[in-house]
XYZ file of C-alpha atoms in Angstrom:
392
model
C -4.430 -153.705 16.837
C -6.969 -150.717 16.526
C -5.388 -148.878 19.628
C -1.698 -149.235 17.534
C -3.151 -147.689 14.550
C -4.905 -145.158 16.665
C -1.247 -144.493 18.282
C 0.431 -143.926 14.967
C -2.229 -141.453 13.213
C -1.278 -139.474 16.976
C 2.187 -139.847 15.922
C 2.344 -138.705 12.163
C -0.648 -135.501 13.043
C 2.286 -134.779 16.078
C 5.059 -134.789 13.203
C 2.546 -132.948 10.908
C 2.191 -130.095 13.285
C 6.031 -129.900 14.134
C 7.052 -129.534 10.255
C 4.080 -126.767 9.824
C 5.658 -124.318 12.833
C 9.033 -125.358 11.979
C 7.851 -123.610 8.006
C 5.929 -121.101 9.801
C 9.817 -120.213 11.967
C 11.205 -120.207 8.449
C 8.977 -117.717 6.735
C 8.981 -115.471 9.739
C 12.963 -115.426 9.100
C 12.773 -114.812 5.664
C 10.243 -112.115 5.918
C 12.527 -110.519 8.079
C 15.115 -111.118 5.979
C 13.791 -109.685 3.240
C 12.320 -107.207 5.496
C 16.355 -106.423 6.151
C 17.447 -106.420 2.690
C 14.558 -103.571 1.564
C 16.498 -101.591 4.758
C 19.310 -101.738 3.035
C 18.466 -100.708 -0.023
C 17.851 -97.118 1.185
C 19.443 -94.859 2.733
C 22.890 -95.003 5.047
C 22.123 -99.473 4.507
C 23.232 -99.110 1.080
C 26.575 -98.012 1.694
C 26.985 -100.402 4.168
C 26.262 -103.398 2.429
C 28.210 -101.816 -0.311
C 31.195 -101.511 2.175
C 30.586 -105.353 3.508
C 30.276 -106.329 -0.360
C 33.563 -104.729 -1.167
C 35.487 -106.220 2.183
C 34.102 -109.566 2.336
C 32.767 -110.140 -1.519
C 29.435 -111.014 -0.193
C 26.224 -109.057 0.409
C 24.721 -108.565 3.649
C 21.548 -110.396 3.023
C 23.500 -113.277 1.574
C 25.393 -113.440 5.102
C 22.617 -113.193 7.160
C 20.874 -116.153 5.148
C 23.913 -117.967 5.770
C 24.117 -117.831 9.385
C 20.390 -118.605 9.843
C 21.481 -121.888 8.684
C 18.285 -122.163 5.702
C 18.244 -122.697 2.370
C 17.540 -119.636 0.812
C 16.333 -119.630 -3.016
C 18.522 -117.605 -4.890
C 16.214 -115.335 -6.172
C 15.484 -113.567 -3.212
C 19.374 -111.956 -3.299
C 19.037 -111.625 -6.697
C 15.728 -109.715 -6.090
C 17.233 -107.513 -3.642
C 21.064 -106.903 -4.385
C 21.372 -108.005 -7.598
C 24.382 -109.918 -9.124
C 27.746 -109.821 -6.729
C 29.758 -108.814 -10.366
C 27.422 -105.665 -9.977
C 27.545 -105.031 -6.606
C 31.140 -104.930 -7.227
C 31.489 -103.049 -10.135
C 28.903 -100.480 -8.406
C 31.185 -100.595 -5.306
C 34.186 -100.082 -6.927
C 32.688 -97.010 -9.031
C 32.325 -95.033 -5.542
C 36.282 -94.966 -5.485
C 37.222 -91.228 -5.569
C 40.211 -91.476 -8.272
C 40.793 -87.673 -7.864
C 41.950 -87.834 -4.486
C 43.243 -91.283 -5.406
C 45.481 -89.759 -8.571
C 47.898 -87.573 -6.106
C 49.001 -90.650 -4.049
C 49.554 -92.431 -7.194
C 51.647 -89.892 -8.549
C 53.719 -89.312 -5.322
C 54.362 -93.543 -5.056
C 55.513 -93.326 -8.331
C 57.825 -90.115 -8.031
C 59.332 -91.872 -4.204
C 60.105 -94.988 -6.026
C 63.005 -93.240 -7.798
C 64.556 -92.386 -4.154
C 64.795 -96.225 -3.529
C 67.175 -96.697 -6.724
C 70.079 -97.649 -7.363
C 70.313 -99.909 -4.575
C 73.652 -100.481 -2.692
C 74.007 -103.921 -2.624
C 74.062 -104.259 -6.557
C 76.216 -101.469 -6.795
C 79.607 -103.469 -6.579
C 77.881 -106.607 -8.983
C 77.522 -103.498 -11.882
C 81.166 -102.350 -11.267
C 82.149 -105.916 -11.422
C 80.153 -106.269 -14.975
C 81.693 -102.910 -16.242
C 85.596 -104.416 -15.350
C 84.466 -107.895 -16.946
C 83.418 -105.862 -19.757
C 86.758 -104.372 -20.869
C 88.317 -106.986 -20.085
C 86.418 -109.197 -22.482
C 86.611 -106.455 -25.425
C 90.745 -106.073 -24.153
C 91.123 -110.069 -24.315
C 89.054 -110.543 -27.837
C 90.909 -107.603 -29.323
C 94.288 -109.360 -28.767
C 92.991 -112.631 -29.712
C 91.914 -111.338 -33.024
C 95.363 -110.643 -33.801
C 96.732 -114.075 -33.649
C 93.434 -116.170 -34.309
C 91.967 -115.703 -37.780
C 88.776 -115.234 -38.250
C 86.387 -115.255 -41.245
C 82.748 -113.151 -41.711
C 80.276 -113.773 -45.213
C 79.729 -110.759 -46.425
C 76.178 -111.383 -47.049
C 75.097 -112.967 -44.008
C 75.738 -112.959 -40.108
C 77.653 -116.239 -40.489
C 81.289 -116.222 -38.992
C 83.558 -119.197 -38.843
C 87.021 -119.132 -36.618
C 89.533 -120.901 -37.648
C 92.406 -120.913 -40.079
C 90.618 -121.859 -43.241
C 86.681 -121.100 -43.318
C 84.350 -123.998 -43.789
C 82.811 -124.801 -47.546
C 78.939 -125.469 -45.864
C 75.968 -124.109 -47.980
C 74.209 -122.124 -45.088
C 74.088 -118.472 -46.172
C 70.642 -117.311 -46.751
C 71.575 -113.551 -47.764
C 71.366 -110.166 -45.624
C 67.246 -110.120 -46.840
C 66.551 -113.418 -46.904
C 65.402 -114.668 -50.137
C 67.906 -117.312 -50.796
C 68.900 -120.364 -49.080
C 71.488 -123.158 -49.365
C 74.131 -120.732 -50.881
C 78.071 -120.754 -49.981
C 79.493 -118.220 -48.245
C 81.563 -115.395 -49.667
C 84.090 -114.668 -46.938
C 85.987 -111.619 -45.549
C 88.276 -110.827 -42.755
C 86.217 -110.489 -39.225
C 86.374 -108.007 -36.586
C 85.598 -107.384 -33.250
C 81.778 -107.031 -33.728
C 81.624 -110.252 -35.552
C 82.628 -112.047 -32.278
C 81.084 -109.363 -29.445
C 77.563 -108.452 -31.441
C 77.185 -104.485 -29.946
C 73.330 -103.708 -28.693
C 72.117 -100.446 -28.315
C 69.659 -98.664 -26.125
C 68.564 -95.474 -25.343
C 70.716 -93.457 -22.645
C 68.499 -92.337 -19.945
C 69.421 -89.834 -17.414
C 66.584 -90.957 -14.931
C 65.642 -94.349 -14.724
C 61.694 -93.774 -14.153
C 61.570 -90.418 -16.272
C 58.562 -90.327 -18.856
C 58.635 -92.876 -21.808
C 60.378 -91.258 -25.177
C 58.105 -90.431 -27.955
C 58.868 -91.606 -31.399
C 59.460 -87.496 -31.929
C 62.321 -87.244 -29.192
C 64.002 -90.341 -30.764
C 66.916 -88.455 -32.218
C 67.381 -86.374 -28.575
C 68.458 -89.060 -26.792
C 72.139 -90.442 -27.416
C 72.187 -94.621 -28.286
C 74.606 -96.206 -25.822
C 75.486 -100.190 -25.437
C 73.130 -101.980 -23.324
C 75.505 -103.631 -21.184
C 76.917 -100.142 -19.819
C 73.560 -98.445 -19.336
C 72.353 -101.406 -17.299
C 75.426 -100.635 -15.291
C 74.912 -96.449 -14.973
C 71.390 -97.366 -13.799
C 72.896 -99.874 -11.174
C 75.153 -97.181 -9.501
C 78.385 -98.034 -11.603
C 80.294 -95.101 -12.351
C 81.315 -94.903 -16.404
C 83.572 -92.515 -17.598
C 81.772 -90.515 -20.475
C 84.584 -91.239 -23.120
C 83.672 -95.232 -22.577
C 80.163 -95.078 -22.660
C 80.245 -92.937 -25.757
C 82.913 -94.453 -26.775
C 80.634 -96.203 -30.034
C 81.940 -98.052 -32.595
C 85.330 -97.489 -32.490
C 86.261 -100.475 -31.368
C 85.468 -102.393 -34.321
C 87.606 -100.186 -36.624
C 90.929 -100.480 -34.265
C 91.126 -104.270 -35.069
C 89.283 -104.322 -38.436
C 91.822 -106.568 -41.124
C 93.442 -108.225 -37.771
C 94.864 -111.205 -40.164
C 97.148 -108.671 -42.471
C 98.796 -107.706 -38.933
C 99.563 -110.917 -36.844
C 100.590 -109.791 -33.589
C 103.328 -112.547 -32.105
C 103.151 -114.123 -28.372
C 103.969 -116.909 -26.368
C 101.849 -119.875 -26.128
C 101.613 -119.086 -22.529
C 101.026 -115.928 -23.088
C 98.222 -116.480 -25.337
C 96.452 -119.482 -23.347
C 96.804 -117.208 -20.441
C 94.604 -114.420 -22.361
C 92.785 -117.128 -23.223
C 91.405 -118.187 -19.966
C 91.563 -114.658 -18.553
C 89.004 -113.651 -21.370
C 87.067 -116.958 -20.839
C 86.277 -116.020 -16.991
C 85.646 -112.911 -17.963
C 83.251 -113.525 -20.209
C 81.109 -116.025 -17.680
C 81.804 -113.363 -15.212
C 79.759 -111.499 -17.033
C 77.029 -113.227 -18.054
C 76.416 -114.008 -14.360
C 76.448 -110.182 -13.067
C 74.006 -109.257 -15.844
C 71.353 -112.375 -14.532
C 71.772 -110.610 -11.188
C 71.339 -107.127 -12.103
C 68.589 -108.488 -14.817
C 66.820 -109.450 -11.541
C 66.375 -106.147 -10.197
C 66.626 -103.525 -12.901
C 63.805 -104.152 -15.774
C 64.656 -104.538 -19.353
C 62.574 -105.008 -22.305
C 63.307 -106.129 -25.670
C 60.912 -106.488 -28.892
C 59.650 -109.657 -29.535
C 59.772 -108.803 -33.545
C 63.397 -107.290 -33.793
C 66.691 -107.032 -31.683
C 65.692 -103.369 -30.257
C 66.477 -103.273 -26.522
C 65.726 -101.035 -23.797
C 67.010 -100.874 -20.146
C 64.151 -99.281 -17.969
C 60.712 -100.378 -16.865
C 59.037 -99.738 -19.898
C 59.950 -99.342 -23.234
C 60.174 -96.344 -25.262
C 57.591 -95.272 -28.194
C 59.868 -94.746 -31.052
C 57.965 -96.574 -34.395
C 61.399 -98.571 -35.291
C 60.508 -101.598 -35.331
C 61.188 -103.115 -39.066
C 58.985 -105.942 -39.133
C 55.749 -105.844 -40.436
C 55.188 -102.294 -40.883
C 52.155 -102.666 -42.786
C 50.026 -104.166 -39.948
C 47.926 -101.572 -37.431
C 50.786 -100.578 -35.129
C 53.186 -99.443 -37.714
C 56.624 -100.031 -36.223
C 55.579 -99.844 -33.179
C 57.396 -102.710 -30.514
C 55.930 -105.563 -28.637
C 58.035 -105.421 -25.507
C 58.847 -108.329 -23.314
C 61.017 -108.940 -20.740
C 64.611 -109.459 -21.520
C 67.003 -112.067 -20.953
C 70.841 -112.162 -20.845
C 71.177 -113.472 -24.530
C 69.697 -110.706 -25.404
C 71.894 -108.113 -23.683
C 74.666 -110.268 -24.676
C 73.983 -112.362 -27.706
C 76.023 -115.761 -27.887
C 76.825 -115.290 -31.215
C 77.394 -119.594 -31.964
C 79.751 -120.538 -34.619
C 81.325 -124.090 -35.988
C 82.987 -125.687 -33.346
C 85.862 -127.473 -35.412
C 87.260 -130.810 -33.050
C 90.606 -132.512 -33.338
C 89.309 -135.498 -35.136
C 87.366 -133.587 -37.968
C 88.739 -132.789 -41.221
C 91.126 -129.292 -42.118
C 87.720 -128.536 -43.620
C 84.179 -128.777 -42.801
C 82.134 -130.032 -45.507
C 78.390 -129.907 -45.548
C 78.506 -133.123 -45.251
C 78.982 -133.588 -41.546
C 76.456 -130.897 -40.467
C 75.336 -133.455 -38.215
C 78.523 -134.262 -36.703
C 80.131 -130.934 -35.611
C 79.334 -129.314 -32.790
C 78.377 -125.345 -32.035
C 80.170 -123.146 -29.318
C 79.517 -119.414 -28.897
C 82.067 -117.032 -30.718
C 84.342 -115.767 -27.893
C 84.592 -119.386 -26.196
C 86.028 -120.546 -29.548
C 87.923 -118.008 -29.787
C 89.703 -118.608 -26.815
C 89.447 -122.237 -26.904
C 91.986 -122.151 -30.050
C 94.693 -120.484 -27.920
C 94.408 -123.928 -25.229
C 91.800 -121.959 -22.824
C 90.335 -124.545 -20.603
C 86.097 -125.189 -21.305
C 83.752 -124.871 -18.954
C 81.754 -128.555 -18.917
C 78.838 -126.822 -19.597
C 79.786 -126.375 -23.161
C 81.035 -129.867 -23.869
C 77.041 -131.164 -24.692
C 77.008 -128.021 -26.911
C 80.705 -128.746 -28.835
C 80.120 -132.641 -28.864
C 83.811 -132.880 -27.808
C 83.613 -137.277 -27.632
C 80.731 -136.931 -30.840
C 81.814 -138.982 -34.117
C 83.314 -137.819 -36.971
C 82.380 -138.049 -40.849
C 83.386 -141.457 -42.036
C 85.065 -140.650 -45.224
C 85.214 -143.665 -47.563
């Protein structure tokens, strides 16, 4: 029994004297660790580690810890190197932005030379050709299909007599619930014209709110084309807003067709008009566009312009100053949604059955009164098999 015992103390003072030179190894590395890390700190080491910190996002002492396979208290990097948000930011201040700033400039400047590429080139002359063919189709259409605007309010209705629902809120506003007080529509009512600057480079310098009045204001749609590659004759793209007044009082001048004729307009201005929509997602894909998140200001190019128009909220601190975002196609080319009047609802809608009709935008009802054929898309939208009032 005593020799056991005697055995054991032998084997615990052997384990004893293994764990004191295995501490004794370990101190001897971090002595010469920390022996490494006071290297670095002077001289050609300190760029180096900076170097490693800015490659690899960790310090050289912090490495060579790591691959002596110890636990290393944290204080010893901290001692030595400091935080690695430091390290970083003191790396990153070594950056020489003057020789930096020329190769910035000349990236910028080549980036022009890679616009307008080729393969969107045909998709913009196919948006430019959908494009008058929509404005030709509506224009026709709005001599045979009446169509009624409120005076006070955006509100349009198309149809033969206008509905009697109490949804105009005034051009400012301040009422609600109010009937409308309609007058004959034109061809803005239906296509709702957005403007943007024109600009004869597409990555020239951003236009101050003084140069606002040197640039001419051209629709959206055709700008996004010129910047695509699309060639626009200068009398349509400045052609303005003489559209509207060609076919203004269309229902005091009913044009006369054939039924075939017209449903053949009809579905010619319909394709055109998805046509469209499509080829500006593409091109909206490729060529940036910003709009302002507080009004209906657009602008085609990468970033938007620093005129103070914005009308909202001019008392705050940016005082008319936009909040750009990226735009979208409704944006470029607003829906404009309307009443959607079915066969089974009355000659009239009432306010009543708000919750019965359905909605379609302005140029599909348009053409859907001369017999165009819907997409299903908009069938959800124009609750084509919804219910109608129940009129006791």
């Amino acid at each position: 029994m005593r020799v056991r015992q005697e055995a054991g103390g032998g084997a615990r003072g052997g384990d004893r004297r293994r764990v004191a030179a295995a501490h004794q190894r370990t101190g001897g590395r971090r002595r010469a660790a920390v022996t490494r890390g006071a290297r670095l700190e002077e001289g050609e080491g300190a760029r180096v580690g900076a170097s490693f910190l800015a490659v690899t996002g960790v310090c050289c002492v912090c490495a060579e810890m790591t691959s002596l396979g110890r636990r290393v208290g944290s204080y010893i990097c901290s001692e030595l190197c400091g935080s690695v948000m430091n390290q970083r930011r003191y790396a990153s201040s070594r950056v020489d932005w003057k020789q930096l700033r020329p190769m910035i400039l000349k990236r910028i400047k080549s980036r022009s030379k890679e616009y307008p590429i080729k393969r969107m080139i045909p998709v913009a002359e196919e948006v430019f050709r959908a494009r008058e063919i929509v404005t030709e189709g509506v224009s026709m259409l709005l001599k045979v299909v009446p169509v009624h605007s409120c005076k006070f309010c955006p509100e349009v209705h198309i149809g033969a007599m206008a509905h009697q629902m109490k949804t105009c809120y005034g051009f400012k506003r301040m009422v609600k619930d109010q009937p409308h007080k309609w007058g004959p529509g034109n061809l803005n009512d239906i296509l709702v014209p957005v403007y943007s600057y024109h600009l004869k480079d597409m990555f020239q310098d951003e236009i101050k709110h003084d140069q606002r009045f040197d640039f001419a204001r051209v629709p959206a749609i055709l700008e996004l084309c010129h910047q695509a590659g699309a060639e626009i004759p200068d009398e349509v793209l400045y052609k303005g807003d003489q559209l509207s007044t060609e076919v203004e009082g269309n229902n005091q001048q009913p044009a006369h067709f054939l039924p075939d004729e017209l449903r053949y307009i009809g579905q010619r201005t319909m394709d055109a008009w998805e046509s469209m929509r499509v080829g500006v997602t593409k091109l909206l894909l490729v060529y940036p566009s910003k709009v302002c998140e507080h009004c209906s200001e657009v602008h085609i190019g990468p970033s938007g312009h620093k005129a103070r128009m914005c009308g909202v909220f001019k008392f705050e601190g940016w005082k008319g100053m936009h909040k750009w975002k990226k735009a979208g196609v409704d944006d470029l080319i607003p829906p404009k949604i309307v009443w959607h009047q079915r066969p089974h609802d009355p000659p009239v809608l009432v306010d009543g059955g708000r919750d019965y009709y359905g909605h379609a935008p302005a140029v599909i009802e348009l053409c859907a009164q001369v017999g165009a054929r819907v997409h299903p898309k908009y069938h959800c939208m124009m609750k084509t098999q919804g219910l109608a009032l129940h009129v006791q």
